[in-house]
Coordinates of C-alpha atoms in Angstrom, one line a residue:
X439 CA -67.2 98.2 -3.7
X440 CA -71.0 97.8 -3.7
X441 CA -72.4 94.5 -2.4
X442 CA -75.9 94.7 -3.4
X443 CA -78.8 96.8 -5.1
X444 CA -79.2 99.0 -2.1
X445 CA -79.5 102.5 -2.5
X446 CA -76.7 105.1 -1.0
X447 CA -79.0 106.5 1.2
X448 CA -79.9 103.4 2.9
X449 CA -76.3 102.7 3.3
X450 CA -76.0 105.9 5.2
X451 CA -78.7 104.5 7.0
X452 CA -81.2 106.4 5.9
X453 CA -84.5 105.2 4.2
X454 CA -84.5 105.6 0.6
X455 CA -87.0 107.6 -0.9
X456 CA -87.9 109.8 -4.0
X457 CA -87.8 113.9 -3.6
X458 CA -86.8 113.3 0.2
X459 CA -90.3 111.7 0.7
X460 CA -89.3 108.4 2.8
X461 CA -90.3 104.9 1.7
X462 CA -92.5 103.0 4.2
X463 CA -91.1 100.5 6.4
X464 CA -92.6 97.3 4.4
X465 CA -90.6 98.7 1.3
X466 CA -87.7 98.8 2.8
X467 CA -88.0 95.0 4.6
X468 CA -89.3 93.8 1.2
X469 CA -86.2 94.9 -0.7
X470 CA -84.0 93.4 2.0
X471 CA -86.4 90.4 2.0
X472 CA -85.5 90.1 -1.4
X473 CA -81.9 90.1 -1.3
X474 CA -82.0 87.6 1.5
X475 CA -84.1 85.4 -0.5
X476 CA -81.7 85.5 -3.6
X477 CA -79.0 84.2 -1.2
X478 CA -81.2 81.9 0.6
X479 CA -83.2 80.3 -1.5
X480 CA -80.6 78.5 -3.4
X481 CA -78.7 77.9 -0.5
X482 CA -81.7 76.1 0.9
X483 CA -82.1 74.0 -1.8
X484 CA -78.2 73.1 -2.1
X485 CA -78.4 72.3 1.8
X486 CA -81.4 69.9 1.5
X487 CA -79.9 68.1 -1.6
X488 CA -76.6 67.8 0.1
X489 CA -78.4 66.2 3.6
X490 CA -80.5 64.4 1.8
X491 CA -77.4 62.2 0.6
X492 CA -77.6 60.6 3.9
X493 CA -80.9 60.7 4.4
X494 CA -81.9 58.7 1.2
X495 CA -79.1 56.2 1.9
X496 CA -80.7 55.7 6.0
X497 CA -83.9 55.8 4.4
X498 CA -83.2 52.8 2.0
X499 CA -81.4 50.8 4.7
X500 CA -84.2 51.4 6.8
X501 CA -85.9 49.0 4.2
X502 CA -83.3 46.5 4.4
X503 CA -83.5 45.8 8.1
X504 CA -83.4 47.4 11.5
X505 CA -80.0 46.9 12.1
X506 CA -78.7 48.1 8.8
X507 CA -81.0 51.5 9.4
X508 CA -79.3 51.3 12.8
X509 CA -76.0 51.1 11.4
X510 CA -76.3 54.1 9.1
X511 CA -78.3 56.0 11.4
X512 CA -75.6 55.9 14.0
X513 CA -73.0 56.0 11.9
X514 CA -74.4 59.3 9.9
X515 CA -75.7 60.8 13.1
X516 CA -72.6 60.3 15.6
X517 CA -69.0 59.4 13.5
X518 CA -70.0 61.1 10.4
X519 CA -71.9 63.9 12.3
X520 CA -68.8 64.4 14.4
X521 CA -66.8 64.7 11.6
X522 CA -69.2 67.1 9.8
X523 CA -69.5 69.3 12.7
X524 CA -65.4 69.8 12.8
X525 CA -65.0 70.2 9.0
X526 CA -67.5 72.6 8.5
X527 CA -67.1 74.6 11.7
X528 CA -63.4 74.5 10.6
X529 CA -64.5 75.7 6.9
X530 CA -66.9 78.4 8.6
X531 CA -63.8 80.9 9.4
X532 CA -63.9 81.5 5.6
X533 CA -67.3 83.0 6.2
X534 CA -66.0 85.5 8.1
X535 CA -62.8 85.9 6.3
X536 CA -64.3 85.9 2.6
X537 CA -67.1 87.6 3.2
X538 CA -65.8 90.5 4.6
X539 CA -62.9 90.6 2.0
X540 CA -65.6 90.3 -0.9
X541 CA -67.2 93.5 1.2
X542 CA -64.1 95.3 0.6
X543 CA -63.2 94.8 -2.9
X544 CA -60.3 92.1 -1.8
X545 CA -61.0 89.6 -4.3
X546 CA -57.3 88.1 -4.9
X547 CA -57.5 86.9 -1.0
X548 CA -60.4 84.8 -1.6
X549 CA -58.7 82.0 -3.5
X550 CA -55.8 82.3 -1.4
X551 CA -57.9 81.7 2.0
X552 CA -59.9 78.7 0.4
X553 CA -56.4 77.2 0.0
X554 CA -55.1 78.0 3.3
X555 CA -58.8 76.3 4.7
X556 CA -58.0 73.5 2.5
X557 CA -54.6 72.7 4.0
X558 CA -56.0 73.1 7.4
X559 CA -59.3 70.4 6.8
X560 CA -57.0 68.1 5.0
X561 CA -54.7 67.7 8.0
X562 CA -58.0 68.0 10.2
X563 CA -59.6 64.6 8.2
X564 CA -56.1 62.5 9.0
X565 CA -56.6 63.6 12.8
X566 CA -60.0 62.3 12.5
X567 CA -59.2 58.9 10.5
X568 CA -58.7 57.2 14.0
X569 CA -62.8 57.8 15.2
X570 CA -63.7 56.3 11.9
X571 CA -60.9 53.1 12.4
X572 CA -61.6 52.4 16.0
X573 CA -65.3 53.4 15.8
X574 CA -66.7 50.0 17.6
X575 CA -65.0 50.2 20.4
X576 CA -65.6 54.4 20.7
X577 CA -69.5 53.7 20.5
X578 CA -69.3 50.8 23.0
X579 CA -67.4 53.0 25.4
X580 CA -70.4 55.4 25.4
X581 CA -72.4 52.7 25.8
X582 CA -74.0 51.8 22.4
X583 CA -75.4 48.2 22.1
X584 CA -72.7 45.9 20.5
X585 CA -74.6 44.4 17.6
X586 CA -75.1 48.0 16.4
X587 CA -71.7 49.6 17.2
X588 CA -69.8 46.8 15.1
X589 CA -72.6 47.3 11.9
X590 CA -71.9 51.2 12.3
X591 CA -68.5 50.9 12.8
X592 CA -68.0 48.6 9.8
X593 CA -69.9 51.2 7.8
X594 CA -67.9 53.9 9.1
X595 CA -64.6 52.2 7.6
X596 CA -66.2 52.1 4.3
X597 CA -67.1 56.0 4.8
X598 CA -63.2 57.5 5.4
X599 CA -63.6 59.0 1.3
X600 CA -66.6 60.9 2.3
X601 CA -64.4 62.3 5.5
X602 CA -61.7 64.2 2.5
X603 CA -64.4 65.0 0.5
X604 CA -66.0 67.1 3.3
X605 CA -61.9 68.5 3.6
X606 CA -62.7 69.7 0.1
X607 CA -66.1 70.8 0.0
X608 CA -66.7 73.3 2.7
X609 CA -64.0 75.4 1.8
X610 CA -65.1 75.8 -1.8
X611 CA -68.7 76.4 -0.8
X612 CA -67.7 79.0 1.6
X613 CA -65.8 80.7 -1.1
X614 CA -68.9 80.3 -3.4
X615 CA -71.0 81.8 -0.9
X616 CA -69.0 84.7 -0.1
X617 CA -69.4 85.9 -3.8
X618 CA -72.9 84.9 -3.8
X619 CA -72.4 82.4 -6.5
X620 CA -75.1 79.7 -4.8
X621 CA -76.9 79.1 -7.6
X622 CA -74.0 76.9 -9.3
X623 CA -73.8 75.0 -6.1
X624 CA -77.4 74.3 -6.1
X625 CA -77.5 72.6 -9.8
X626 CA -74.7 70.4 -9.1
X627 CA -76.1 69.5 -5.8
X628 CA -79.5 68.7 -7.3
X629 CA -77.8 66.5 -10.4
X630 CA -76.1 64.9 -7.7
X631 CA -78.9 63.9 -5.8
X632 CA -80.7 62.7 -8.5
X633 CA -77.8 60.3 -9.4
X634 CA -77.5 59.1 -5.9
X635 CA -81.2 58.2 -5.5
X636 CA -80.7 56.3 -8.4
X637 CA -77.8 54.4 -7.7
X638 CA -78.9 54.1 -4.4
X639 CA -82.1 52.2 -5.5
X640 CA -79.8 49.9 -7.5
X641 CA -77.1 49.2 -5.5
X642 CA -79.3 49.1 -2.0
X643 CA -82.4 47.2 -3.0
X644 CA -82.4 45.9 -6.7
X645 CA -79.0 44.4 -6.4
X646 CA -79.0 43.9 -2.6
X647 CA -75.5 45.0 -2.0
X648 CA -76.9 46.5 1.4
X649 CA -74.5 48.7 3.2
X650 CA -71.6 48.0 1.1
X651 CA -74.0 49.7 -1.7
X652 CA -74.8 52.5 0.6
X653 CA -71.0 53.3 1.2
X654 CA -70.5 53.5 -2.8
X655 CA -73.4 55.3 -3.6
X656 CA -72.7 57.7 -0.8
X657 CA -68.8 58.6 -1.6
X658 CA -69.4 58.7 -5.0
X659 CA -71.9 61.5 -4.7
X660 CA -70.1 63.9 -2.2
X661 CA -67.1 63.9 -4.2
X662 CA -69.4 64.4 -7.8
X663 CA -70.0 67.6 -5.6
X664 CA -66.6 68.5 -5.2
X665 CA -65.5 67.9 -8.4
X666 CA -68.1 70.3 -10.4
X667 CA -67.5 72.8 -7.7
X668 CA -64.2 72.6 -8.5
X669 CA -64.2 72.5 -12.5
X670 CA -66.6 75.7 -12.4
X671 CA -63.9 77.4 -10.1
X672 CA -61.2 76.4 -12.4
X673 CA -63.0 77.2 -15.7
X674 CA -64.7 80.6 -14.7
X675 CA -62.0 81.4 -12.2
X676 CA -64.7 82.7 -10.4
X677 CA -64.4 86.8 -11.4
X678 CA -60.8 86.8 -10.4
X679 CA -61.1 85.5 -7.2
X680 CA -59.3 82.2 -8.1
X681 CA -55.9 83.0 -9.9
X682 CA -54.1 79.7 -9.2
X683 CA -52.5 77.8 -6.7
X684 CA -50.3 80.0 -4.3
X685 CA -47.3 79.4 -1.9
X686 CA -49.1 82.2 0.0
X687 CA -51.7 79.3 1.4
X688 CA -49.1 78.7 3.8
X689 CA -48.4 81.8 5.1
X690 CA -50.2 83.3 8.6
X691 CA -51.8 79.5 9.5
X692 CA -51.1 80.1 12.9
X693 CA -53.7 83.0 12.7
X694 CA -55.9 81.2 10.5
X695 CA -55.9 78.1 12.7
X696 CA -57.0 79.7 15.7
X697 CA -59.6 81.4 13.9
X698 CA -60.9 77.9 12.2
X699 CA -60.7 76.5 15.6
X700 CA -62.9 78.9 17.4
X701 CA -65.4 78.4 14.5
X702 CA -64.7 74.8 14.9
X703 CA -65.8 74.5 18.5
X704 CA -68.8 77.1 18.1
X705 CA -70.2 74.8 15.4
X706 CA -69.3 71.4 16.7
X707 CA -70.8 72.0 20.1
X708 CA -74.1 73.1 18.3
X709 CA -74.1 70.0 15.7
X710 CA -72.8 67.9 18.2
X711 CA -75.7 68.5 21.0
X712 CA -78.5 66.5 19.3
X713 CA -76.6 64.2 17.7
X714 CA -75.7 63.0 21.3
X715 CA -79.6 62.2 21.6
X716 CA -78.7 58.9 19.4
X717 CA -76.0 57.7 21.5
X718 CA -77.7 58.6 24.7
X719 CA -80.7 56.8 24.0
X720 CA -78.9 53.8 23.0
X721 CA -78.3 53.6 26.9
X722 CA -81.9 52.9 27.5
X723 CA -83.0 49.1 27.7
X724 CA -83.6 47.1 24.8
X725 CA -82.1 50.5 22.8
X726 CA -83.0 49.1 19.0
X727 CA -86.1 50.8 18.6
X728 CA -85.8 54.0 20.8
X729 CA -82.6 54.4 18.5
X730 CA -84.0 53.8 15.3
X731 CA -87.2 56.2 16.0
X732 CA -85.0 59.2 17.9
X733 CA -82.6 58.9 14.3
X734 CA -85.9 59.0 12.2
X735 CA -86.9 62.2 14.2
X736 CA -83.2 63.9 13.7
X737 CA -83.9 63.0 10.2
X738 CA -86.7 65.4 9.9
X739 CA -85.3 67.5 12.2
X740 CA -82.3 67.7 10.1
X741 CA -84.4 68.4 6.6
X742 CA -86.1 71.4 8.2
X743 CA -82.9 72.7 9.6
X744 CA -81.5 72.7 6.4
X745 CA -83.9 75.7 5.7
X746 CA -82.3 77.6 8.6
X747 CA -78.7 76.4 7.2
X748 CA -80.0 78.3 3.8
X749 CA -80.6 81.6 6.4
X750 CA -77.5 80.7 8.2
X751 CA -75.5 81.2 4.9
X752 CA -77.5 84.0 3.7
X753 CA -77.0 86.2 6.7
X754 CA -74.0 85.5 7.4
X755 CA -72.8 86.8 4.1
X756 CA -75.2 89.7 4.3
X757 CA -73.6 90.7 7.7
X758 CA -69.9 89.8 6.4
X759 CA -70.3 91.5 3.3
X760 CA -72.2 94.9 5.1
X761 CA -69.6 95.2 7.6
X762 CA -66.5 94.7 5.2
X763 CA -68.1 97.3 3.4
X764 CA -68.6 99.5 6.3
X765 CA -72.6 99.4 6.0
X766 CA -73.3 98.9 9.6
X767 CA -77.1 99.6 9.4
X768 CA -77.7 97.4 6.5
X769 CA -76.2 94.5 8.4
X770 CA -78.2 95.1 11.6
X771 CA -81.5 95.3 9.1
X772 CA -80.6 92.3 7.3
X773 CA -80.8 90.5 11.1
X774 CA -84.3 91.9 11.6
X775 CA -85.6 90.9 8.3
X776 CA -84.0 87.3 8.4
X777 CA -85.3 86.4 12.4
X778 CA -88.9 87.3 11.5
X779 CA -88.7 84.9 8.4
X780 CA -87.2 82.2 9.8
X781 CA -89.7 82.2 12.7
X782 CA -92.7 82.2 10.3
X783 CA -91.1 79.4 8.2
X784 CA -90.2 77.5 11.5
X785 CA -94.3 77.8 12.4
X786 CA -95.1 76.6 8.9
X787 CA -92.7 73.3 9.4
X788 CA -93.9 72.7 13.0
X789 CA -97.7 72.6 11.9
X790 CA -96.4 70.1 9.1
X791 CA -94.7 67.8 11.4
X792 CA -97.9 67.6 13.5
X793 CA -100.0 67.2 10.8
X794 CA -98.2 64.1 9.4
X795 CA -97.2 62.5 12.3
X796 CA -99.3 59.4 11.8
X797 CA -97.8 59.0 8.4
X798 CA -94.1 60.3 7.9
X799 CA -92.2 57.3 9.9
X800 CA -93.7 54.7 7.8
X801 CA -91.5 56.4 5.0
X802 CA -88.4 55.5 7.0
X803 CA -89.2 52.1 8.3
X804 CA -91.5 48.8 7.7
X805 CA -91.1 48.2 11.5
X806 CA -94.8 49.2 13.1
X807 CA -92.9 49.4 16.6
X808 CA -90.6 52.1 15.7
X809 CA -93.0 53.8 13.6
X810 CA -95.3 53.7 16.5
X811 CA -92.5 55.3 18.7
X812 CA -91.6 57.6 16.1
X813 CA -95.2 59.1 16.2
X814 CA -95.0 59.4 20.0
X815 CA -92.1 61.6 19.9
X816 CA -93.4 63.8 17.2
X817 CA -94.8 66.7 19.8
X818 CA -91.1 67.1 20.8
X819 CA -90.0 67.1 17.1
X820 CA -92.2 69.8 16.3
X821 CA -91.3 72.0 19.3
X822 CA -87.5 71.5 18.0
X823 CA -88.4 72.3 14.3
X824 CA -89.8 75.8 15.5
X825 CA -87.1 76.5 18.0
X826 CA -84.2 75.6 15.1
X827 CA -85.7 77.9 12.8
X828 CA -84.1 80.7 14.5
X829 CA -81.2 79.2 16.8
X830 CA -78.8 78.6 13.6
X831 CA -80.0 82.0 11.9
X832 CA -78.7 83.8 15.1
X833 CA -75.1 81.6 14.9
X834 CA -75.0 82.8 11.1
X835 CA -75.0 86.1 12.3
X836 CA -71.9 85.4 14.9
X837 CA -70.7 83.9 12.1
X838 CA -70.8 87.0 9.8
X839 CA -69.6 89.4 12.6
X840 CA -66.6 86.9 13.7
X841 CA -68.1 86.1 17.3
X842 CA -67.2 82.6 16.8
X843 CA -65.0 82.4 20.4
X844 CA -68.0 84.3 22.4
X845 CA -70.6 82.0 21.1
X846 CA -68.7 78.9 21.7
X847 CA -68.1 79.6 25.7
X848 CA -72.3 80.4 25.5
X849 CA -72.7 76.9 24.1
X850 CA -70.7 75.5 26.3
X851 CA -72.7 76.8 29.2
X852 CA -76.3 76.4 27.8
X853 CA -75.2 73.1 26.1
X854 CA -73.3 70.7 28.3
X855 CA -73.5 72.4 31.6
X856 CA -77.2 72.9 31.5
X857 CA -78.9 70.8 28.8
X858 CA -77.2 67.8 28.6
X859 CA -77.2 67.1 32.1
X860 CA -80.8 68.5 32.9
X861 CA -81.8 65.4 29.9
X862 CA -80.0 62.6 31.3
X863 CA -81.8 63.3 34.7
X864 CA -85.1 63.6 33.5
X865 CA -84.4 60.7 31.2
X866 CA -82.7 58.3 33.5
X867 CA -83.2 58.7 37.4
X868 CA -87.0 60.4 36.6
X869 CA -87.5 57.7 34.5
X870 CA -89.0 59.7 31.6
X871 CA -86.8 58.0 28.9
X872 CA -86.0 59.6 25.5
X873 CA -88.9 62.2 25.9
X874 CA -87.0 63.5 29.0
X875 CA -83.6 63.3 27.5
X876 CA -85.0 65.8 24.7
X877 CA -86.8 67.8 26.7
X878 CA -83.9 68.7 29.0
X879 CA -81.6 69.3 25.9
X880 CA -84.5 71.5 24.3
X881 CA -84.1 73.6 27.6
X882 CA -80.4 74.1 26.7
X883 CA -81.3 75.6 23.1
X884 CA -83.9 78.0 24.6
X885 CA -81.6 79.5 26.9
X886 CA -79.0 79.5 24.3
X887 CA -81.1 81.7 21.9
X888 CA -82.1 83.7 24.6
X889 CA -78.7 84.9 25.3
X890 CA -77.8 85.6 21.6
X891 CA -81.3 87.6 20.8
X892 CA -80.1 89.7 23.7
X893 CA -76.3 90.1 22.5
X894 CA -77.6 90.6 19.0
X895 CA -80.2 93.6 20.7
X896 CA -77.4 94.9 22.2
X897 CA -74.5 95.1 19.9
X898 CA -72.7 98.3 18.0
X899 CA -72.9 97.7 14.8
X900 CA -70.8 100.6 14.3
X901 CA -67.8 99.7 16.6
X902 CA -68.3 96.0 14.5
X903 CA -68.0 97.6 10.5
X904 CA -64.7 99.3 12.0
X905 CA -63.5 95.9 13.5
X906 CA -64.3 94.2 10.0
X907 CA -62.1 96.9 8.3
X908 CA -59.4 96.1 10.8
X909 CA -59.7 92.7 10.3
X910 CA -59.4 92.6 6.4
X911 CA -56.2 94.9 6.6
X912 CA -54.9 92.3 9.2
X913 CA -55.2 89.6 7.1
X914 CA -53.6 90.9 3.6
X915 CA -56.3 93.3 1.9
X916 CA -56.7 97.0 2.1
X917 CA -60.1 97.9 3.5
X918 CA -62.5 100.0 1.4
X919 CA -62.0 103.7 2.0

């Protein structure tokens, strides 16, 4: 089936034109950019809204006290961050399978894939429960200060409902994204964010419920998103992609788990990488101020990363849809357009961070010491924001093409064999502190990004389209003729 408005000439690898006259490259770039923004715009806004749930909770907690800010920051960055990475990674197998099945016209399989993912992610959530239950000793084992570990662990127990909301939410999102139904997620997430902001102010500050109020609002908000999306799918049947619950969800689980694990390993290695900064910073002398400062920086970095994650979702859908439909040239051209666009936005975000470095820290804390430390880290934050404008997009290409296993190995080498040890050496033996830790880890991101650029440039996209056809057939559909 056709997956976008591109002309048949473009799908065959030719530039569109009138009476045999080819259009300029700028026109073709503009058309592809429009298709990408149609997906990326709502996806970015949805990602920002959902990320802002935790960020707003952290902001309100910061105005209660330094310990409360540290507790919410560590739980969000380490405990929930770990769970988020695992669940998103396991659910990201659907980006490959649903996207390529949709491109091949096999709508009936999308609902089955989503149900298989629910089964796998529910079991995964149960396996992650011990991390929430025994969070204090786990955090202490990795060197976090005892009083921060105890407060974060208490908050983690209250956040267990969020873990199971993740298990439902990520398969739903990939199911809807593959069909380009991103606006419905945007409207639901926007409405929930407004409710969350008001409820957080009431429970955390007005009623002075502190961390209890933070847990109630954050859990409720995530489940409202899940319920809203489910109601949309059940009521509309998603144009035939949802035909009800099926026992087929329990078939071929082994192969599905293998692809899910490859996706999880790839994305977890990326999500955890910068989150480790918070834990390592906790090993520094007098860690409360550095932990709060680095948490604020990661909060800002997370917000800007949501833009890249929106493009990650868009390019994953574009690549998987086009490969599933056999349109190798369009898949390749989409990668070029989204990379240029993301880098341009990255430069804008970097400039904004540098221009506001004396002001944005005070939005998150009333502590002058924390604000000054955050300002001092702003230059590193700005460079990280620029680098992360492209890196998630390249990962989206990998997911759309089904390269999860390859990228997982690249991530291990660049992040955990090079970047993390280098950061530890710079931060501790060389005495550069949090700046050294962060600088070493940025080196790992640079290397990973360069390797992915080389791989994408050397890719035979016609061969990738053939492999997508084989994948669709193997997972229960019939590829397009």
